[in-house]
One Martini backbone bead per residue (centre of mass of N, CA, C, O) as a GRO file, in nm:
protein
  381
    1MET     BB    1   2.572   1.797  -0.206
    2SER     BB    2   2.340   2.002  -0.091
    3VAL     BB    3   1.989   2.096  -0.022
    4ALA     BB    4   1.926   2.321  -0.228
    5ASP     BB    5   2.024   2.034  -0.460
    6LYS     BB    6   1.802   1.835  -0.351
    7LEU     BB    7   1.550   2.038  -0.365
    8ARG     BB    8   1.542   2.177  -0.669
    9GLU     BB    9   1.225   2.058  -0.799
   10ILE     BB   10   1.078   2.203  -0.575
   11TYR     BB   11   1.113   2.504  -0.671
   12PHE     BB   12   0.975   2.446  -0.930
   13LEU     BB   13   0.677   2.428  -0.814
   14SER     BB   14   0.624   2.765  -0.862
   15GLU     BB   15   0.655   2.686  -1.132
   16ASP     BB   16   0.599   2.657  -1.520
   17LEU     BB   17   0.678   2.550  -1.766
   18GLU     BB   18   0.690   2.799  -1.963
   19GLU     BB   19   0.896   2.956  -1.729
   20ILE     BB   20   1.138   2.787  -1.794
   21LEU     BB   21   1.146   2.761  -2.115
   22ARG     BB   22   1.208   3.077  -2.139
   23LYS     BB   23   1.524   3.095  -1.960
   24ARG     BB   24   1.634   2.862  -2.088
   25PHE     BB   25   1.542   2.852  -2.444
   26GLY     BB   26   1.334   3.084  -2.528
   27ILE     BB   27   1.051   2.901  -2.546
   28ASP     BB   28   0.812   2.709  -2.538
   29LEU     BB   29   0.619   2.444  -2.565
   30GLU     BB   30   0.532   2.396  -2.848
   31ARG     BB   31   0.838   2.423  -2.913
   32PHE     BB   32   0.948   2.198  -2.739
   33LEU     BB   33   0.765   1.977  -2.858
   34GLU     BB   34   0.888   1.980  -3.159
   35SER     BB   35   1.170   1.937  -3.031
   36GLU     BB   36   1.493   1.736  -3.020
   37ILE     BB   37   1.502   1.768  -2.723
   38SER     BB   38   1.225   1.662  -2.575
   39LYS     BB   39   1.275   1.363  -2.664
   40LYS     BB   40   1.465   1.318  -2.386
   41HIS     BB   41   1.296   1.410  -2.174
   42LEU     BB   42   1.034   1.225  -2.251
   43GLU     BB   43   1.155   0.959  -2.193
   44TYR     BB   44   1.261   1.027  -1.888
   45ALA     BB   45   0.950   1.022  -1.793
   46LEU     BB   46   0.868   0.770  -1.906
   47ASN     BB   47   1.064   0.599  -1.684
   48ARG     BB   48   0.886   0.768  -1.438
   49VAL     BB   49   0.696   0.658  -1.439
   50ILE     BB   50   0.760   0.332  -1.446
   51GLU     BB   51   0.860   0.364  -1.155
   52ASP     BB   52   0.659   0.476  -0.996
   53LEU     BB   53   0.447   0.185  -1.075
   54PHE     BB   54   0.753   0.008  -1.073
   55PRO     BB   55   0.979   0.042  -0.815
   56GLU     BB   56   1.122  -0.236  -0.935
   57LYS     BB   57   1.248  -0.070  -1.151
   58ARG     BB   58   1.506  -0.016  -1.376
   59VAL     BB   59   1.544   0.243  -1.645
   60ILE     BB   60   1.721   0.457  -1.587
   61GLU     BB   61   1.919   0.652  -1.661
   62ARG     BB   62   2.225   0.819  -1.463
   63GLU     BB   63   2.401   0.965  -1.618
   64GLU     BB   64   2.243   1.107  -1.829
   65LEU     BB   65   2.058   1.385  -1.691
   66PRO     BB   66   1.823   1.550  -1.752
   67ASP     BB   67   1.639   1.813  -1.657
   68LYS     BB   68   1.451   1.736  -1.362
   69GLU     BB   69   1.249   1.945  -1.380
   70ILE     BB   70   1.128   1.934  -1.672
   71VAL     BB   71   1.037   1.622  -1.607
   72LEU     BB   72   0.884   1.664  -1.391
   73HIS     BB   73   0.640   1.857  -1.588
   74LEU     BB   74   0.638   1.615  -1.803
   75VAL     BB   75   0.494   1.407  -1.607
   76LEU     BB   76   0.232   1.607  -1.517
   77LEU     BB   77   0.148   1.672  -1.859
   78GLY     BB   78   0.066   1.360  -1.867
   79VAL     BB   79  -0.145   1.357  -1.636
   80SER     BB   80  -0.344   1.526  -1.742
   81GLY     BB   81  -0.395   1.325  -1.984
   82LEU     BB   82  -0.547   1.155  -1.772
   83ASP     BB   83  -0.863   0.933  -1.735
   84ASP     BB   84  -0.736   0.826  -1.473
   85ASN     BB   85  -0.727   0.877  -1.154
   86ASP     BB   86  -0.579   0.645  -0.999
   87LEU     BB   87  -0.326   0.691  -1.162
   88ARG     BB   88  -0.280   0.985  -1.123
   89ASN     BB   89  -0.245   0.981  -0.846
   90THR     BB   90  -0.015   0.768  -0.817
   91ILE     BB   91   0.192   0.938  -0.927
   92ILE     BB   92   0.214   1.169  -0.758
   93GLU     BB   93   0.272   1.032  -0.492
   94ARG     BB   94   0.531   0.839  -0.662
   95GLU     BB   95   0.650   1.223  -0.672
   96VAL     BB   96   0.661   1.299  -0.338
   97ASP     BB   97   0.832   1.064  -0.246
   98ARG     BB   98   1.083   1.163  -0.467
   99LEU     BB   99   1.139   1.433  -0.329
  100MET     BB  100   1.147   1.315  -0.008
  101ARG     BB  101   1.393   1.099   0.035
  102HIS     BB  102   1.593   1.286   0.165
  103ILE     BB  103   1.405   1.237   0.433
  104TYR     BB  104   1.402   0.955   0.473
  105SER     BB  105   1.721   0.818   0.423
  106THR     BB  106   1.802   0.942   0.607
  107ARG     BB  107   2.003   0.850   0.928
  108ASP     BB  108   2.017   1.192   1.027
  109LEU     BB  109   1.897   1.404   1.166
  110ASP     BB  110   2.063   1.669   1.122
  111GLU     BB  111   1.961   1.657   0.851
  112ALA     BB  112   1.649   1.627   0.812
  113ARG     BB  113   1.648   1.882   0.917
  114SER     BB  114   1.737   2.082   0.756
  115TYR     BB  115   1.568   1.967   0.507
  116LEU     BB  116   1.269   2.100   0.658
  117ILE     BB  117   1.362   2.404   0.698
  118GLU     BB  118   1.441   2.444   0.364
  119LEU     BB  119   1.181   2.388   0.293
  120ALA     BB  120   0.981   2.577   0.432
  121ASN     BB  121   1.168   2.830   0.286
  122ILE     BB  122   1.013   2.781  -0.004
  123PHE     BB  123   0.722   2.852   0.152
  124ASN     BB  124   0.765   3.100   0.361
  125LEU     BB  125   0.846   2.934   0.618
  126ARG     BB  126   0.976   3.007   0.958
  127VAL     BB  127   1.199   2.798   1.144
  128ARG     BB  128   1.229   2.667   1.471
  129LEU     BB  129   1.393   2.553   1.677
  130CYS     BB  130   1.469   2.454   2.020
  131GLU     BB  131   1.653   2.536   2.257
  132LYS     BB  132   1.402   2.391   2.442
  133GLN     BB  133   1.201   2.159   2.428
  134LEU     BB  134   0.873   2.030   2.433
  135VAL     BB  135   0.709   1.893   2.705
  136ILE     BB  136   0.383   1.656   2.707
  137TYR     BB  137   0.175   1.537   2.913
  138ARG     BB  138  -0.061   1.295   2.871
  139SER     BB  139  -0.006   0.953   2.995
  140VAL     BB  140  -0.067   0.685   3.179
  141ASP     BB  141  -0.044   0.343   3.171
  142LYS     BB  142  -0.060   0.005   3.294
  143LYS     BB  143   0.264   0.015   3.360
  144GLY     BB  144   0.347   0.368   3.445
  145LYS     BB  145   0.398   0.520   3.231
  146ILE     BB  146   0.488   0.786   3.005
  147LYS     BB  147   0.336   0.999   2.806
  148THR     BB  148   0.507   1.190   2.527
  149ASP     BB  149   0.531   1.525   2.366
  150ILE     BB  150   0.769   1.617   2.118
  151TYR     BB  151   0.858   1.970   2.034
  152ASP     BB  152   1.157   2.094   1.836
  153ALA     BB  153   0.940   2.350   1.666
  154LYS     BB  154   0.897   2.618   1.561
  155ILE     BB  155   0.634   2.910   1.525
  156ASP     BB  156   0.484   3.176   1.446
  157LEU     BB  157   0.190   3.221   1.449
  158ILE     BB  158   0.061   3.405   1.243
  159ASP     BB  159   0.209   3.270   1.018
  160TYR     BB  160   0.088   2.974   1.042
  161ILE     BB  161  -0.195   3.105   0.957
  162ARG     BB  162  -0.160   3.222   0.709
  163PHE     BB  163   0.017   2.956   0.553
  164LEU     BB  164  -0.283   2.798   0.570
  165ALA     BB  165  -0.458   2.981   0.423
  166SER     BB  166  -0.303   2.993   0.178
  167HIS     BB  167  -0.329   2.664   0.112
  168ARG     BB  168  -0.595   2.551   0.261
  169LEU     BB  169  -0.511   2.395   0.592
  170HIS     BB  170  -0.697   2.420   0.848
  171GLU     BB  171  -0.889   2.184   0.843
  172ARG     BB  172  -0.621   1.946   0.848
  173TYR     BB  173  -0.445   2.170   1.025
  174PRO     BB  174  -0.519   2.252   1.349
  175LEU     BB  175  -0.450   2.439   1.584
  176GLU     BB  176  -0.560   2.294   1.852
  177LYS     BB  177  -0.359   2.054   1.778
  178LEU     BB  178  -0.143   2.271   1.897
  179PRO     BB  179   0.030   2.425   2.057
  180VAL     BB  180   0.063   2.706   2.257
  181SER     BB  181   0.304   3.024   2.309
  182GLY     BB  182   0.449   3.272   2.323
  183GLY     BB  183   0.311   3.323   2.020
  184PHE     BB  184   0.408   2.983   1.941
  185VAL     BB  185   0.402   2.710   1.731
  186TYR     BB  186   0.436   2.355   1.841
  187ILE     BB  187   0.615   2.142   1.658
  188LYS     BB  188   0.694   1.829   1.471
  189LEU     BB  189   0.940   1.727   1.234
  190LEU     BB  190   0.863   1.427   1.358
  191GLY     BB  191   0.653   1.102   1.335
  192GLU     BB  192   0.314   0.991   1.286
  193GLU     BB  193   0.129   0.964   1.035
  194THR     BB  194  -0.101   1.097   1.278
  195GLU     BB  195   0.019   1.330   1.298
  196ILE     BB  196   0.146   1.666   1.343
  197THR     BB  197   0.373   1.784   1.119
  198LEU     BB  198   0.604   1.938   0.936
  199LEU     BB  199   0.620   1.699   0.703
  200SER     BB  200   0.318   1.643   0.645
  201VAL     BB  201   0.268   1.926   0.564
  202LEU     BB  202   0.464   1.952   0.312
  203ARG     BB  203   0.387   1.755   0.164
  204GLU     BB  204   0.099   1.810   0.133
  205ILE     BB  205   0.202   2.115  -0.069
  206ILE     BB  206   0.324   1.908  -0.299
  207ARG     BB  207   0.106   1.801  -0.382
  208GLU     BB  208  -0.105   2.079  -0.466
  209LYS     BB  209   0.120   2.148  -0.661
  210MET     BB  210   0.080   1.867  -0.842
  211ARG     BB  211  -0.254   1.955  -0.874
  212GLU     BB  212  -0.241   2.252  -1.023
  213LEU     BB  213  -0.082   2.150  -1.262
  214VAL     BB  214  -0.224   1.973  -1.381
  215LYS     BB  215  -0.474   2.149  -1.406
  216ARG     BB  216  -0.313   2.389  -1.590
  217TYR     BB  217  -0.191   2.151  -1.845
  218SER     BB  218  -0.519   2.048  -1.966
  219VAL     BB  219  -0.506   2.273  -2.214
  220TYR     BB  220  -0.262   2.037  -2.385
  221ARG     BB  221  -0.424   1.755  -2.460
  222ASP     BB  222  -0.400   1.817  -2.799
  223ASN     BB  223  -0.178   1.787  -2.818
  224ILE     BB  224   0.021   1.535  -3.017
  225VAL     BB  225   0.280   1.487  -2.826
  226LEU     BB  226   0.092   1.405  -2.567
  227LYS     BB  227  -0.087   1.198  -2.672
  228GLU     BB  228   0.179   1.023  -2.724
  229PHE     BB  229   0.248   1.011  -2.429
  230VAL     BB  230  -0.006   0.938  -2.284
  231SER     BB  231  -0.037   0.629  -2.452
  232ARG     BB  232   0.218   0.526  -2.322
  233ILE     BB  233   0.097   0.524  -2.040
  234MET     BB  234  -0.165   0.348  -2.109
  235SER     BB  235   0.018   0.096  -2.201
  236ILE     BB  236   0.059  -0.005  -1.863
  237ARG     BB  237  -0.174  -0.024  -1.720
  238SER     BB  238  -0.256  -0.298  -1.688
  239GLU     BB  239  -0.043  -0.395  -1.545
  240PHE     BB  240  -0.029  -0.269  -1.304
  241TYR     BB  241  -0.317  -0.368  -1.195
  242ASP     BB  242  -0.247  -0.634  -1.187
  243LYS     BB  243  -0.013  -0.570  -0.926
  244ARG     BB  244  -0.176  -0.504  -0.738
  245LYS     BB  245  -0.389  -0.739  -0.721
  246SER     BB  246  -0.175  -0.916  -0.624
  247LEU     BB  247  -0.062  -0.759  -0.383
  248GLN     BB  248  -0.310  -0.761  -0.223
  249ILE     BB  249  -0.382  -1.035  -0.190
  250MET     BB  250  -0.081  -1.106  -0.022
  251ARG     BB  251  -0.189  -0.930   0.230
  252ILE     BB  252  -0.436  -1.049   0.290
  253ALA     BB  253  -0.322  -1.356   0.309
  254ARG     BB  254  -0.122  -1.299   0.533
  255LYS     BB  255  -0.351  -1.191   0.737
  256ILE     BB  256  -0.482  -1.407   0.782
  257GLU     BB  257  -0.266  -1.620   0.846
  258ILE     BB  258  -0.209  -1.483   1.128
  259ILE     BB  259  -0.499  -1.529   1.258
  260LYS     BB  260  -0.502  -1.823   1.216
  261ARG     BB  261  -0.305  -1.906   1.431
  262HIS     BB  262  -0.571  -1.806   1.618
  263SER     BB  263  -0.724  -1.874   1.838
  264LEU     BB  264  -1.113  -1.731   1.838
  265GLU     BB  265  -1.312  -1.636   1.964
  266TRP     BB  266  -1.548  -1.391   2.115
  267ASP     BB  267  -1.378  -1.075   2.130
  268GLU     BB  268  -1.439  -0.698   2.156
  269ALA     BB  269  -1.153  -0.628   2.263
  270LEU     BB  270  -1.054  -0.637   1.932
  271PHE     BB  271  -1.231  -0.479   1.793
  272PRO     BB  272  -1.316  -0.243   1.595
  273GLN     BB  273  -1.522   0.012   1.631
  274CYS     BB  274  -1.664  -0.044   1.390
  275VAL     BB  275  -1.765  -0.303   1.427
  276ARG     BB  276  -1.864  -0.298   1.669
  277THR     BB  277  -2.124  -0.093   1.592
  278VAL     BB  278  -2.254  -0.302   1.407
  279ILE     BB  279  -2.345  -0.440   1.627
  280ASN     BB  280  -2.498  -0.279   1.819
  281ARG     BB  281  -2.712  -0.241   1.557
  282LEU     BB  282  -2.827  -0.537   1.548
  283ARG     BB  283  -2.872  -0.539   1.885
  284GLU     BB  284  -3.109  -0.265   1.856
  285GLY     BB  285  -3.270  -0.275   1.563
  286SER     BB  286  -3.141  -0.106   1.363
  287GLU     BB  287  -3.051   0.051   1.052
  288VAL     BB  288  -2.876  -0.152   0.816
  289ARG     BB  289  -2.656  -0.134   0.580
  290GLY     BB  290  -2.476  -0.293   0.353
  291GLU     BB  291  -2.169  -0.196   0.387
  292GLU     BB  292  -2.177  -0.292   0.655
  293ILE     BB  293  -2.236  -0.593   0.637
  294TYR     BB  294  -1.952  -0.638   0.464
  295LEU     BB  295  -1.778  -0.537   0.674
  296LEU     BB  296  -1.846  -0.754   0.846
  297ALA     BB  297  -1.848  -0.997   0.707
  298THR     BB  298  -1.547  -1.008   0.637
  299PHE     BB  299  -1.451  -1.006   0.894
  300LEU     BB  300  -1.530  -1.241   1.035
  301ALA     BB  301  -1.442  -1.449   0.794
  302TYR     BB  302  -1.119  -1.432   0.869
  303THR     BB  303  -1.160  -1.544   1.114
  304SER     BB  304  -1.139  -1.831   1.364
  305ILE     BB  305  -1.457  -1.810   1.406
  306SER     BB  306  -1.670  -1.998   1.496
  307LEU     BB  307  -1.980  -2.077   1.390
  308GLU     BB  308  -2.113  -2.085   1.708
  309ASP     BB  309  -2.010  -1.822   1.773
  310LEU     BB  310  -2.160  -1.644   1.577
  311ARG     BB  311  -2.482  -1.774   1.681
  312GLU     BB  312  -2.445  -1.686   1.972
  313ASN     BB  313  -2.386  -1.316   1.826
  314ILE     BB  314  -2.571  -1.313   1.630
  315PRO     BB  315  -2.896  -1.232   1.562
  316GLU     BB  316  -3.109  -1.338   1.461
  317THR     BB  317  -3.242  -1.169   1.225
  318HIS     BB  318  -2.908  -1.178   1.130
  319ARG     BB  319  -2.806  -1.513   1.005
  320TYR     BB  320  -2.755  -1.424   0.706
  321LEU     BB  321  -2.458  -1.434   0.746
  322ILE     BB  322  -2.308  -1.662   0.800
  323ASN     BB  323  -2.339  -1.760   0.483
  324ILE     BB  324  -2.176  -1.533   0.375
  325ILE     BB  325  -1.905  -1.607   0.571
  326THR     BB  326  -1.883  -1.890   0.427
  327ARG     BB  327  -1.853  -1.791   0.109
  328ILE     BB  328  -1.612  -1.648   0.207
  329ARG     BB  329  -1.465  -1.939   0.292
  330ASP     BB  330  -1.465  -2.059   0.043
  331ARG     BB  331  -1.304  -1.873  -0.138
  332SER     BB  332  -1.060  -1.817  -0.021
  333ARG     BB  333  -0.940  -2.116  -0.088
  334GLU     BB  334  -0.967  -1.987  -0.425
  335GLY     BB  335  -0.774  -1.709  -0.381
  336VAL     BB  336  -1.075  -1.512  -0.291
  337TYR     BB  337  -1.087  -1.166  -0.190
  338TYR     BB  338  -1.318  -0.956   0.048
  339PRO     BB  339  -1.222  -0.635   0.185
  340PRO     BB  340  -1.221  -0.438   0.370
  341PRO     BB  341  -1.242  -0.156   0.414
  342PRO     BB  342  -1.106   0.131   0.483
  343CYS     BB  343  -1.071   0.354   0.731
  344SER     BB  344  -1.151   0.605   0.580
  345TYR     BB  345  -1.396   0.525   0.436
  346ILE     BB  346  -1.548   0.496   0.697
  347LYS     BB  347  -1.532   0.741   0.810
  348LYS     BB  348  -1.636   0.967   0.522
  349VAL     BB  349  -1.845   0.779   0.443
  350MET     BB  350  -1.966   0.563   0.685
  351GLY     BB  351  -1.953   0.736   0.972
  352LEU     BB  352  -1.857   0.512   1.221
  353VAL     BB  353  -1.617   0.753   1.277
  354ASP     BB  354  -1.437   1.015   1.398
  355GLU     BB  355  -1.147   0.832   1.408
  356GLU     BB  356  -0.884   0.716   1.244
  357CYS     BB  357  -0.713   0.448   1.286
  358SER     BB  358  -0.377   0.313   1.267
  359TYR     BB  359  -0.444   0.038   1.026
  360ARG     BB  360  -0.642   0.104   0.755
  361ASP     BB  361  -0.780  -0.166   0.869
  362PRO     BB  362  -0.935  -0.407   1.019
  363LEU     BB  363  -0.777  -0.616   1.023
  364THR     BB  364  -0.484  -0.524   1.084
  365ALA     BB  365  -0.662  -0.456   1.405
  366LEU     BB  366  -0.643  -0.720   1.451
  367MET     BB  367  -0.356  -0.831   1.419
  368LYS     BB  368  -0.234  -0.658   1.612
  369ARG     BB  369  -0.386  -0.756   1.862
  370ILE     BB  370  -0.331  -1.026   1.886
  371LEU     BB  371   0.033  -0.943   1.875
  372GLU     BB  372  -0.035  -0.796   2.181
  373ARG     BB  373  -0.109  -0.999   2.293
  374SER     BB  374   0.059  -1.240   2.300
  375LYS     BB  375   0.303  -1.098   2.394
  376SER     BB  376   0.148  -1.051   2.676
  377ASN     BB  377   0.217  -1.365   2.678
  378GLY     BB  378   0.499  -1.426   2.604
  379ASN     BB  379   0.460  -1.441   2.303
  380THR     BB  380   0.616  -1.517   1.967
  381GLU     BB  381   0.589  -1.423   1.583
   0.00000   0.00000   0.00000
């Protein structure tokens, strides 16, 4: 199967379902939904949603696949009828993962590059591989190791600026965060989640294309066939939320277990910046919001820091935190957890930091730092 065939569904994100159906069957969407041919496609679309929400389930029959690009649009059509934004966003995100799977699954770097360059072409962005990689030296760590950024692709500067503007991405992917030289913008094809890469830019475009289609398809919400399709999706909603809640509990319990294996005294060098900011506000006597108290209490509660240490370091005017922390610890023994807010919320809503860290949430940051310190001391986890 060629690269173009594997990316076929992405090609059709630039068309809506009406256009595809007229070209394929010579009928409009309303007539398609009333026809026999739609039943197999809708059933496949429902199974695809089930797999989106429950990745461990395999309900799709692989032998006789209907037109996959039509099925993708039917999934988005169903999403447009959902009033549950969380469910909508989850399905869209999983569909993005599905369309990008060929890039994520290949172990061949050259093959991944071919996918990305072809994918960029779909969105009219011409990307060239560098004849010689651009290497930028960033810093030297404590062990004398040089940290570098290596850029393996380049895009014409004017083309890149126009591309960002046409997709309204200039704020999310600012030009000043990438090196520019000789009329070209240099970019990594692949990299860490926190980096600007061609993969992250293209993934964002695919996500926005899907959201635009969902918004466009909302005009069909009153269609009887579509209402039935949406009701079938909604019938599995409670199972999805129950499973997600249990997974969240398992993840936080696992983090807490790892953190509490290590005897921890009050050591702010291990605390993420957001937590240190709240602690400093307490000490300065500044106004502290309820959500900041929640962040600090839930963070400290799941450490092994003793109550004596907490009393010594929490200002007397805020000693009520000790009682809150104690209650949170008692509840955790019953299997009830109160996770700290994620890093994205801490930055965008609470405004405690200018940049998100790469750990996603404060407990993960603490766990990673404890493990890194333990490893540097010659211990293994």
